[in-house]
Short mmCIF file of C-alpha atoms in Angstrom, two decimals:
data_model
loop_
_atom_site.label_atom_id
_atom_site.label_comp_id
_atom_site.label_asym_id
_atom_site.label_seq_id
_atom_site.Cartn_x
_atom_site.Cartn_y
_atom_site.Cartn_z
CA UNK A 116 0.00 0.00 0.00
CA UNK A 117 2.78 2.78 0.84
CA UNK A 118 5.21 1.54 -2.26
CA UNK A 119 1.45 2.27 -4.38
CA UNK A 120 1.15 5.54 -2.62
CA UNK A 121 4.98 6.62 -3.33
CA UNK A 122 4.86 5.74 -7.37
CA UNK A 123 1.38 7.80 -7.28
CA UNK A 124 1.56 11.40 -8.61
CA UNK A 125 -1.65 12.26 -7.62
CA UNK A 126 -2.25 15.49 -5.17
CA UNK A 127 -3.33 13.99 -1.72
CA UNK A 128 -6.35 14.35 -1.33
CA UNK A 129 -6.94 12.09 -4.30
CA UNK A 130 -5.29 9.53 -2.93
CA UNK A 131 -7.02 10.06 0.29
CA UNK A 132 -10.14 9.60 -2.02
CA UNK A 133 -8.77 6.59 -3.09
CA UNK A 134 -8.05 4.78 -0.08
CA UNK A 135 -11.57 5.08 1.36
CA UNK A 136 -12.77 3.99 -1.51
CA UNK A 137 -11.11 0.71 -0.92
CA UNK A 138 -10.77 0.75 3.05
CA UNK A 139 -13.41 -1.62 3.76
CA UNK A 140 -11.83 -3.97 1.70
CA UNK A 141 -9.33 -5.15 3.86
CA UNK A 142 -7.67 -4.47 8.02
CA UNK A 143 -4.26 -2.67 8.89
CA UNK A 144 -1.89 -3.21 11.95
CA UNK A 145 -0.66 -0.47 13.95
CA UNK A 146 2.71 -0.57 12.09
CA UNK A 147 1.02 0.10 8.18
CA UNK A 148 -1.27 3.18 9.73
CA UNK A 149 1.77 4.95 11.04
CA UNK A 150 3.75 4.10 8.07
CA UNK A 151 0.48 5.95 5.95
CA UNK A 152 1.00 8.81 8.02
CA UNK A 153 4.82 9.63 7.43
CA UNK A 154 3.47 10.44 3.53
CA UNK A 155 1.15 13.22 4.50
CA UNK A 156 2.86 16.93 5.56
CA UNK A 157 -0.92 18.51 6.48
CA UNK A 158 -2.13 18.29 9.39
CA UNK A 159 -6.27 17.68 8.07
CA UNK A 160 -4.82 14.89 5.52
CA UNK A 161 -3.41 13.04 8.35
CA UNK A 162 -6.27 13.01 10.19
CA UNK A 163 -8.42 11.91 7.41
CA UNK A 164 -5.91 8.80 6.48
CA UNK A 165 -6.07 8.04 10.61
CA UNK A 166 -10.00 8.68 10.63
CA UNK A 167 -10.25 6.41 7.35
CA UNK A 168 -8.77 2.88 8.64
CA UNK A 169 -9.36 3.29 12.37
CA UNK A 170 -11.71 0.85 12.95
CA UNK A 171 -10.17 -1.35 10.35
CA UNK A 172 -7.54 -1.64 12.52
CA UNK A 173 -6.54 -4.98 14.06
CA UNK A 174 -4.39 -4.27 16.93
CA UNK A 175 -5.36 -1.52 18.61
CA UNK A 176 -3.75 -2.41 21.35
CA UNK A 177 -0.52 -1.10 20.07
CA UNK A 178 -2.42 2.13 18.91
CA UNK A 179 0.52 4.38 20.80
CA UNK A 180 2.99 3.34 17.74
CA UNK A 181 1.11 5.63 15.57
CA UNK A 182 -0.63 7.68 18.30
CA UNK A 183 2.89 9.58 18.86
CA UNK A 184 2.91 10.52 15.04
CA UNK A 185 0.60 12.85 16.23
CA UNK A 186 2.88 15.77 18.75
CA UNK A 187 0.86 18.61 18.05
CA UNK A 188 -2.08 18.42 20.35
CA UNK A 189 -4.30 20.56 18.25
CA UNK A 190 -4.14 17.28 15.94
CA UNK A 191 -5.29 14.91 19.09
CA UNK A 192 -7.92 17.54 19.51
CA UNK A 193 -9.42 17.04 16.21
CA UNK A 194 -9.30 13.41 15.80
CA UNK A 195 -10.77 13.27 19.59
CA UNK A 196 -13.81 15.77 18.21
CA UNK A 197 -14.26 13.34 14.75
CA UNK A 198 -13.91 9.62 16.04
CA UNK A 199 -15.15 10.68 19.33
CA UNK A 200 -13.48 10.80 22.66
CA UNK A 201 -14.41 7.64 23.95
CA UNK A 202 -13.47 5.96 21.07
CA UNK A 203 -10.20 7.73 20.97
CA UNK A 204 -9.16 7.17 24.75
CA UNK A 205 -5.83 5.79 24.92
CA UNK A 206 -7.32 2.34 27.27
CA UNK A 207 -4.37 0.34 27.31
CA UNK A 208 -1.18 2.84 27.10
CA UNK A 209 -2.35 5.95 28.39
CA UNK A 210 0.99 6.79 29.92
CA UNK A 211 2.21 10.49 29.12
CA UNK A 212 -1.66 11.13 27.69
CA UNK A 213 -2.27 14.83 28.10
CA UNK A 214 -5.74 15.42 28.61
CA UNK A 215 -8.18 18.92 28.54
CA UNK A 216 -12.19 17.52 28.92
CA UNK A 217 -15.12 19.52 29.21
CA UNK A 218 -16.92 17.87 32.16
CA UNK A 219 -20.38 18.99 31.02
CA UNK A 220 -20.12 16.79 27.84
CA UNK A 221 -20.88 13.13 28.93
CA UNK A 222 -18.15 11.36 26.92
CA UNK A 223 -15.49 13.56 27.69
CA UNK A 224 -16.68 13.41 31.55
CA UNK A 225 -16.94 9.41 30.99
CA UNK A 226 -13.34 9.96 30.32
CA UNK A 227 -12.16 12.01 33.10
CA UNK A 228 -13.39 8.90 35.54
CA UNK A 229 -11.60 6.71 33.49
CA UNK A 230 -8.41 8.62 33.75
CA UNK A 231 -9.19 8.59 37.89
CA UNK A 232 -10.24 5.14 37.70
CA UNK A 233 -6.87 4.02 36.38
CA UNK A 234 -5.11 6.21 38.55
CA UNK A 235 -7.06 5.21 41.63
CA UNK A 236 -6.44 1.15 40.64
CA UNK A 237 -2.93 1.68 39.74
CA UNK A 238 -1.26 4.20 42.46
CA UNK A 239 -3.49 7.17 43.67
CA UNK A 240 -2.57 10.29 44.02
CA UNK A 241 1.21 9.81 41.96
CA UNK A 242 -0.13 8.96 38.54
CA UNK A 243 -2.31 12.47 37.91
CA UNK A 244 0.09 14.71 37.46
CA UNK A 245 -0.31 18.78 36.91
CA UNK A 246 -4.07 18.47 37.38
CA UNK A 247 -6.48 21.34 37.52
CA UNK A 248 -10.34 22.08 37.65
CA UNK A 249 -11.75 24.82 36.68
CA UNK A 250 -15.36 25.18 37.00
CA UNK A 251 -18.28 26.70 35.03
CA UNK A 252 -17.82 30.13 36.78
CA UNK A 253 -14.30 30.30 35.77
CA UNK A 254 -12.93 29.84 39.17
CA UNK A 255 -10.08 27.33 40.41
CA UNK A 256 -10.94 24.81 42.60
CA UNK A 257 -7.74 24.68 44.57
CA UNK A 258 -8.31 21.09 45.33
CA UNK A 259 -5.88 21.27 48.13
CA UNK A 260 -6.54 17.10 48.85
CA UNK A 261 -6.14 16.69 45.20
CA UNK A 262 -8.31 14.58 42.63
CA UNK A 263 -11.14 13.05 44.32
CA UNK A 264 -11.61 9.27 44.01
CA UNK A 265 -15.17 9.39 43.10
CA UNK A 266 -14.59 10.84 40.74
CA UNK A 267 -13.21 7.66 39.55
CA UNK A 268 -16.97 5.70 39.60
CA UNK A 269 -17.61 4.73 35.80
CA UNK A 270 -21.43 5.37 36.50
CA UNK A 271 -20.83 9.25 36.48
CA UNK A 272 -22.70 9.20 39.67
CA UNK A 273 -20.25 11.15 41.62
CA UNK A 274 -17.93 13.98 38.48
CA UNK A 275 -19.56 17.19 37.99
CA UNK A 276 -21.40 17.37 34.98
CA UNK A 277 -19.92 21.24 34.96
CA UNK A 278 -16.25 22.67 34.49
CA UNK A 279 -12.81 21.56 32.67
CA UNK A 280 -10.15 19.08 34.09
CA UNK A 281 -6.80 19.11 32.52
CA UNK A 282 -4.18 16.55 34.20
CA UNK A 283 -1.32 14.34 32.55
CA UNK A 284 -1.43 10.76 33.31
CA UNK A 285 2.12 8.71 33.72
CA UNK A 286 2.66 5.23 35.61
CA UNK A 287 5.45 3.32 36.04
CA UNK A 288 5.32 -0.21 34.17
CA UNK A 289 5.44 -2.33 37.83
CA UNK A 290 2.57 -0.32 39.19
CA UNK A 291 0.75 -0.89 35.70
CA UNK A 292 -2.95 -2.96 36.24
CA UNK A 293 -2.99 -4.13 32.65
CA UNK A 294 -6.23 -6.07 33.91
CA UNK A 295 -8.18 -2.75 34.52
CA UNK A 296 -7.12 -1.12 31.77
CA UNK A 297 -8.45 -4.14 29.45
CA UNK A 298 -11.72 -3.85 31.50
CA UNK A 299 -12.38 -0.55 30.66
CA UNK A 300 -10.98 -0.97 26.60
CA UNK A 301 -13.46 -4.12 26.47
CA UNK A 302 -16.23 -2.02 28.78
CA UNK A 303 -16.12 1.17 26.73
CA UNK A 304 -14.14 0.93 23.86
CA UNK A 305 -15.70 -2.30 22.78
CA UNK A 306 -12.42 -3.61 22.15
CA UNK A 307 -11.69 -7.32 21.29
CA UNK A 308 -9.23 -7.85 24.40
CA UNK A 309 -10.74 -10.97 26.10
CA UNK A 310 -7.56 -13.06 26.84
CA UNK A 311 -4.81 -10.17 25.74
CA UNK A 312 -1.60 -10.15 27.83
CA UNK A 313 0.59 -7.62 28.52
CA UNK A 314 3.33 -9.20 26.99
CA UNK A 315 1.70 -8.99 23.83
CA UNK A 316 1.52 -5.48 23.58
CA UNK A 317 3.95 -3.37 21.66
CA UNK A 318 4.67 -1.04 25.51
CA UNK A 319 6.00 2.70 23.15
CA UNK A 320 6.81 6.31 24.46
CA UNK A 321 7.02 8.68 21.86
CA UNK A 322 10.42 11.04 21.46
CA UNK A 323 8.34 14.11 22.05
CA UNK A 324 6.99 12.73 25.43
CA UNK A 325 10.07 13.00 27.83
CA UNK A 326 11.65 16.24 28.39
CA UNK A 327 14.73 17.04 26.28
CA UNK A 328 17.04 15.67 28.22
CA UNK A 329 15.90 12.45 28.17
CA UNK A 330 16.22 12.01 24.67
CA UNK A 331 19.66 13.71 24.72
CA UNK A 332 20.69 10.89 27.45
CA UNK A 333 19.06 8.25 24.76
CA UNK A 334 21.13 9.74 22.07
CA UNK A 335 24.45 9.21 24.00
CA UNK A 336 23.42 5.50 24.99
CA UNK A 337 22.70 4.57 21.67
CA UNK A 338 25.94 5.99 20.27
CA UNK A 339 27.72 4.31 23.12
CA UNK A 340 25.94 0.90 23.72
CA UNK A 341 24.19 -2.05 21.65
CA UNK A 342 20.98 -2.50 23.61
CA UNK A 343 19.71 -0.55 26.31
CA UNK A 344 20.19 -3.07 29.46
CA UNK A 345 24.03 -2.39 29.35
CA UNK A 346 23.87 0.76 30.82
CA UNK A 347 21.71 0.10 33.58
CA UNK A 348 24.01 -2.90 34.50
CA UNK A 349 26.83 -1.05 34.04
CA UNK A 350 25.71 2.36 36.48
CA UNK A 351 24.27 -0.55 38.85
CA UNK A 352 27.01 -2.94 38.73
CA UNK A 353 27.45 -6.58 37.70
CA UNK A 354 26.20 -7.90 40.92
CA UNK A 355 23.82 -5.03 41.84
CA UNK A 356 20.48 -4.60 43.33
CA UNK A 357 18.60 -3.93 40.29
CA UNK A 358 17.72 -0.44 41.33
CA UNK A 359 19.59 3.01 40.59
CA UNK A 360 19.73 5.48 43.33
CA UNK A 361 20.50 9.39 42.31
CA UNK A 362 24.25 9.21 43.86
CA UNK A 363 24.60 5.97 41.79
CA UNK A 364 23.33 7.92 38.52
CA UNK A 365 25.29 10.41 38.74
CA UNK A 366 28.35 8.66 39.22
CA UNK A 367 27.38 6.53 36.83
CA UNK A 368 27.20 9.00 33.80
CA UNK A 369 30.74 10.21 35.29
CA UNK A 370 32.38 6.99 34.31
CA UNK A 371 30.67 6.99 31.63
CA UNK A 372 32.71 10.37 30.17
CA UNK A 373 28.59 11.49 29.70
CA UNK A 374 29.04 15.31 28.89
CA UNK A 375 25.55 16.28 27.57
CA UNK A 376 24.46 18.28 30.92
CA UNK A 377 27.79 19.76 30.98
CA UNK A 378 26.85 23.63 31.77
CA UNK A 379 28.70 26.95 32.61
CA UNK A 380 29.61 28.06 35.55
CA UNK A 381 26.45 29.79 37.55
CA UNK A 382 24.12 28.58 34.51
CA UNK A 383 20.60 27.18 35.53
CA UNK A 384 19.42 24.99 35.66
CA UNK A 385 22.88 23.31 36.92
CA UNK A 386 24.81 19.81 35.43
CA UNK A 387 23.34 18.06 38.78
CA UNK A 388 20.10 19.49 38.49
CA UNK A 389 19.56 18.43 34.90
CA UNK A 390 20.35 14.73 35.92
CA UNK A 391 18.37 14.67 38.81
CA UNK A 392 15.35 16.07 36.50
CA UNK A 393 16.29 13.23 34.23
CA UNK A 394 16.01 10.97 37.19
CA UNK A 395 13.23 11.54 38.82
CA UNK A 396 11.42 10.92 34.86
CA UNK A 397 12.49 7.85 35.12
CA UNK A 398 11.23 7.35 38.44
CA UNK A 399 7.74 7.89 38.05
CA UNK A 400 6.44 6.16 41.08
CA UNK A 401 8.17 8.29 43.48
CA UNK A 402 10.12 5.76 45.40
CA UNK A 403 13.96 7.54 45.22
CA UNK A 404 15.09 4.63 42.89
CA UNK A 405 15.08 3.43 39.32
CA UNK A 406 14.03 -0.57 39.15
CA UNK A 407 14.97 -2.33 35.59
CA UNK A 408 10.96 -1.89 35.23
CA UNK A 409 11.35 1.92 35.18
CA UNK A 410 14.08 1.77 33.22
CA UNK A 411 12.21 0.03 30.54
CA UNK A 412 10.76 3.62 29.84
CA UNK A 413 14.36 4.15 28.12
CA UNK A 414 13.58 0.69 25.88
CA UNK A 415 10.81 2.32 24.77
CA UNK A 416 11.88 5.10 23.53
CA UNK A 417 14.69 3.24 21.85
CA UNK A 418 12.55 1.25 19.98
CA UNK A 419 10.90 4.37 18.77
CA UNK A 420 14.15 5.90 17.42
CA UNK A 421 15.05 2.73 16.24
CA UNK A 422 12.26 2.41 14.02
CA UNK A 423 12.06 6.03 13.41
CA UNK A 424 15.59 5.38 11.93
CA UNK A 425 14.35 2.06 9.68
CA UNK A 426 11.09 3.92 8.43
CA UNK A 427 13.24 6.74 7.27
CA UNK A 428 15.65 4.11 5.40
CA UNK A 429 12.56 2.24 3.82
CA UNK A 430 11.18 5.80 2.50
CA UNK A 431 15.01 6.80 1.03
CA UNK A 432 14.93 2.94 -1.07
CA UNK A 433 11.29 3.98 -2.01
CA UNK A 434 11.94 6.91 -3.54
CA UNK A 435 16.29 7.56 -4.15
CA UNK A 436 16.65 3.43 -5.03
CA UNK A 437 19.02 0.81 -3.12
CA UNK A 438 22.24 3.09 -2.88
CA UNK A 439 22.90 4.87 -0.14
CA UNK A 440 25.04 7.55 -2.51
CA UNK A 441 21.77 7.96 -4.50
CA UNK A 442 19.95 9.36 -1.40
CA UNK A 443 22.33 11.37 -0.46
CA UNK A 444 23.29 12.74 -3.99
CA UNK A 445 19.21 13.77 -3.66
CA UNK A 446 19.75 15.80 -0.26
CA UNK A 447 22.98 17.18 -0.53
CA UNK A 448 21.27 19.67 -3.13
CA UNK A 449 24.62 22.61 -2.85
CA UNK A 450 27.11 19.44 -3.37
CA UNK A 451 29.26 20.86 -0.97
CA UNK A 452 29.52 17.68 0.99
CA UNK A 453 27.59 18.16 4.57
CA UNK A 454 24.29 19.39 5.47
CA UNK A 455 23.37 21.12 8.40
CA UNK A 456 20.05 20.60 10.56
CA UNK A 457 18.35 22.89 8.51
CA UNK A 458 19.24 21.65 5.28
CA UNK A 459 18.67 18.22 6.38
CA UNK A 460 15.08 19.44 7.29
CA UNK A 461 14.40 21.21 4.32
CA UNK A 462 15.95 18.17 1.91
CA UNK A 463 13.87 15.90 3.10
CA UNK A 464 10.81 17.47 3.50
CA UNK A 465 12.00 17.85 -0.50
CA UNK A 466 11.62 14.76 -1.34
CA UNK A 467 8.57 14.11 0.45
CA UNK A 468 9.31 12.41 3.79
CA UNK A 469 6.90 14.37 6.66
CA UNK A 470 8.31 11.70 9.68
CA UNK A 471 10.50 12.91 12.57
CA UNK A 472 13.58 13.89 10.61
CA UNK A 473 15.48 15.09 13.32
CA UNK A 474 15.28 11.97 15.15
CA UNK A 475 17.79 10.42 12.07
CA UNK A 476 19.81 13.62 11.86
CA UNK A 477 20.41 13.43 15.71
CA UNK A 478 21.76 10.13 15.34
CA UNK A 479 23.83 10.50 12.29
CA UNK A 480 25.65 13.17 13.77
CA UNK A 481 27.92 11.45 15.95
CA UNK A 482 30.39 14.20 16.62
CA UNK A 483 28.10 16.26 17.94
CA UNK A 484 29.20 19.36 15.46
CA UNK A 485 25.64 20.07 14.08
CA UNK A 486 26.14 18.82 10.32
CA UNK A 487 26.72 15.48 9.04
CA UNK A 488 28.77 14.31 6.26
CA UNK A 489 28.51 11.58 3.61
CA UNK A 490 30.89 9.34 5.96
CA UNK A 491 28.48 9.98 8.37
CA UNK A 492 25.48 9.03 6.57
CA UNK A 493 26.80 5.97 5.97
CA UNK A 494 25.78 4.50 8.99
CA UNK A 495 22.11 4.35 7.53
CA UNK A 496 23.60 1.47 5.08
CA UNK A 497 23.09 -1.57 8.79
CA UNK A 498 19.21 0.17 8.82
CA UNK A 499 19.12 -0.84 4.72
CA UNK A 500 15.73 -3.02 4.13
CA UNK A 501 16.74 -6.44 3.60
CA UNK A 502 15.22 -7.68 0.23
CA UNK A 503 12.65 -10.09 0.42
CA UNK A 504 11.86 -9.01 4.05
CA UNK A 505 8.76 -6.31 5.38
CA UNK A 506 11.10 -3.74 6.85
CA UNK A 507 8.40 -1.73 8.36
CA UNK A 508 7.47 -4.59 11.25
CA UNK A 509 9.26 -4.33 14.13
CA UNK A 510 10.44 -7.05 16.50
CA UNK A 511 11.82 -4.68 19.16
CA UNK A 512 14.87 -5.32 18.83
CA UNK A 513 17.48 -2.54 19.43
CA UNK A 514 19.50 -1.18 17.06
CA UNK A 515 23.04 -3.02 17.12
#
């Protein structure tokens, strides 16, 4: 479907046209829907492609691989307000889910006790974060003993039917009640779930959910290390506890010659206070330490660059052809050898890729000296499709 899409010259919205012609044809995974998505650059298009095959889809259990295509919230916003925000609820991963519902509106309120629900099943008060209520009037509640759990009842019986609540939801993945959250997909998202397991759900964080530091800290592991457990083992020792404490963290990224949080003198915030921000992300329940649970929020943000990385390769075979010197021969437009972060941005989006560009750019420059060269680029050639093989699953594997 996307190598029928990229020989198409057609403006988009006739091949928008086209597709729901033919949607109820046939069912799409999680992995083909955010693979449709890269090809669009407006912001209405995607949402049409996403509101075409959504209930064609077959997995939507792993609905966050293509749900953090979407960054901008004004796009969550619409597709919330066109496939309804019930139907849209993020059930089984709603980890980092940023929410604004109008409590007098009885789906969004159904959805404000679902967000307590979860919270209240899985660890109350710690996973609402930055919540606020304001009511009808326009005034504050201060609510000084914070979300209340009845709020949480399903039946609506106890919300106010008046007011907005904004909150963010996060959980760590050991306080995670994956049997609740199936409940309520089966319950109200008329999900087929019956018999799912955790295991068998693609867990994702996308790379605009963490604060920037977090992805710069991912960005030195994967320069540095082959899979994502090596660092943990290595800041917690061979024979450790299997949790990270902040000393241990800090010391660890010493050894590690880690100089991303490296500051001036008297700058704010400071190296230490960067890490500890870093830190306590990654310690979402609260508890002063990082389990190898927790630290599975890094894995999946790996496997999101990782396949950021592959997607971007498949699109460059698509449309430059199997060399790697072709591709680059197509985005080093000035031949003068390197391309900066702008260029890079403005050469793809040339040739028609609309993904997260930066992601690869990031990663191909190694030296940290804000261009890349053809050398460089050359990395992409271990990410190259292998012919005869679907490059755009995913096994979750990290990149070696």
């Amino acid at each position: 479907l996307v190598e029928l899409y990229q020989g198409s010259d057609c403006p988009p919205k006739d091949k928008i046209a086209a597709l729901r012609a033919i949607s109820h044809c046939f069912h799409l995974e999680c992995t083909h829907v955010r693979a449709l998505l890269g090809y669009f650059q407006d912001r209405q298009e995607r949402a049409d492609v996403l509101v075409t095959f959504y209930m064609r889809i077959v997995d939507m259990h792993n609905a966050k691989m293509f749900r953090v295509r979407f960054d901008d919230y004004r796009e969550i916003l619409e597709l919330q307000k066109r496939l309804g925000y019930v139907a849209f609820f993020p059930f089984l991963q709603p980890e980092n889910a940023v929410f604004e519902l109008d409590l007098s509106k009885h789906d969004q309120r159904l959805c404000a006790a679902m967000y307590v629900y979860l919270a209240d099943k899985e660890k109350y008060p710690q996973n609402l974060h930055d919540y606020k209520y304001v009511r009808a009037n326009g005034v504050q509640d201060p609510m000084v003993t914070g979300v209340p759990r009845s709020w949480g009842d399903t039946n609506l019986r106890s919300i106010p039917a008046e007011g907005v609540f904004r909150a963010t939801y996060r959980c760590a993945p050991e306080d995670r009640q994956f049997a609740r959250r199936r409940e309520l997909a089966s319950t109200f998202g008329f999900f087929d779930v019956d018999g799912l397991k955790d295991d068998e759900v693609q867990w994702w964080t996308g790379l605009t959910e963490p604060p920037p530091d977090v992805i710069k800290l991912l960005e030195f592991f994967t320069r540095n290390f082959s899979h994502i457990e090596a660092p943990f083992t290595v800041i917690d020792g061979v024979n450790g506890n299997g949790d990270i404490t902040l000393m241990e963290f800090h010391k660890g990224l010493e050894e590690m010659k880690c100089t991303k949080f490296d500051v001036a003198p008297k700058a704010v915030p400071t190296k230490e206070q960067r890490i500890e921000a870093i830190f306590r992300y990654l310690d979402p329940g609260g508890e002063g330490s990082v389990s190898r649970h927790e630290w599975g929020i890094l894995g999946q943000l790996w496997k999101e660059f990782d396949l950021s990385i592959r997607e971007f390769v498949y699109f460059l075979t698509l449309s430059c052809g199997d060399e790697l010197m072709e591709a680059w021969e197509a985005l080093d437009n000035d031949d003068n050898g390197e391309l900066d972060e702008e260029e890079w941005l403005t050469a793809v989006e040339r040739i028609g890729y609309f993904g997260p560009a930066s992601v690869v750019f990031k990663m191909l420059d190694t030296d940290g000296g804000g261009s890349i060269s053809y050398e460089e680029f050359e990395v992409l050639e271990k990410y190259m499709p292998k012919k005869g093989r679907d490059s755009q699953h995913t096994d979750g594997d990290s990149p070696a």
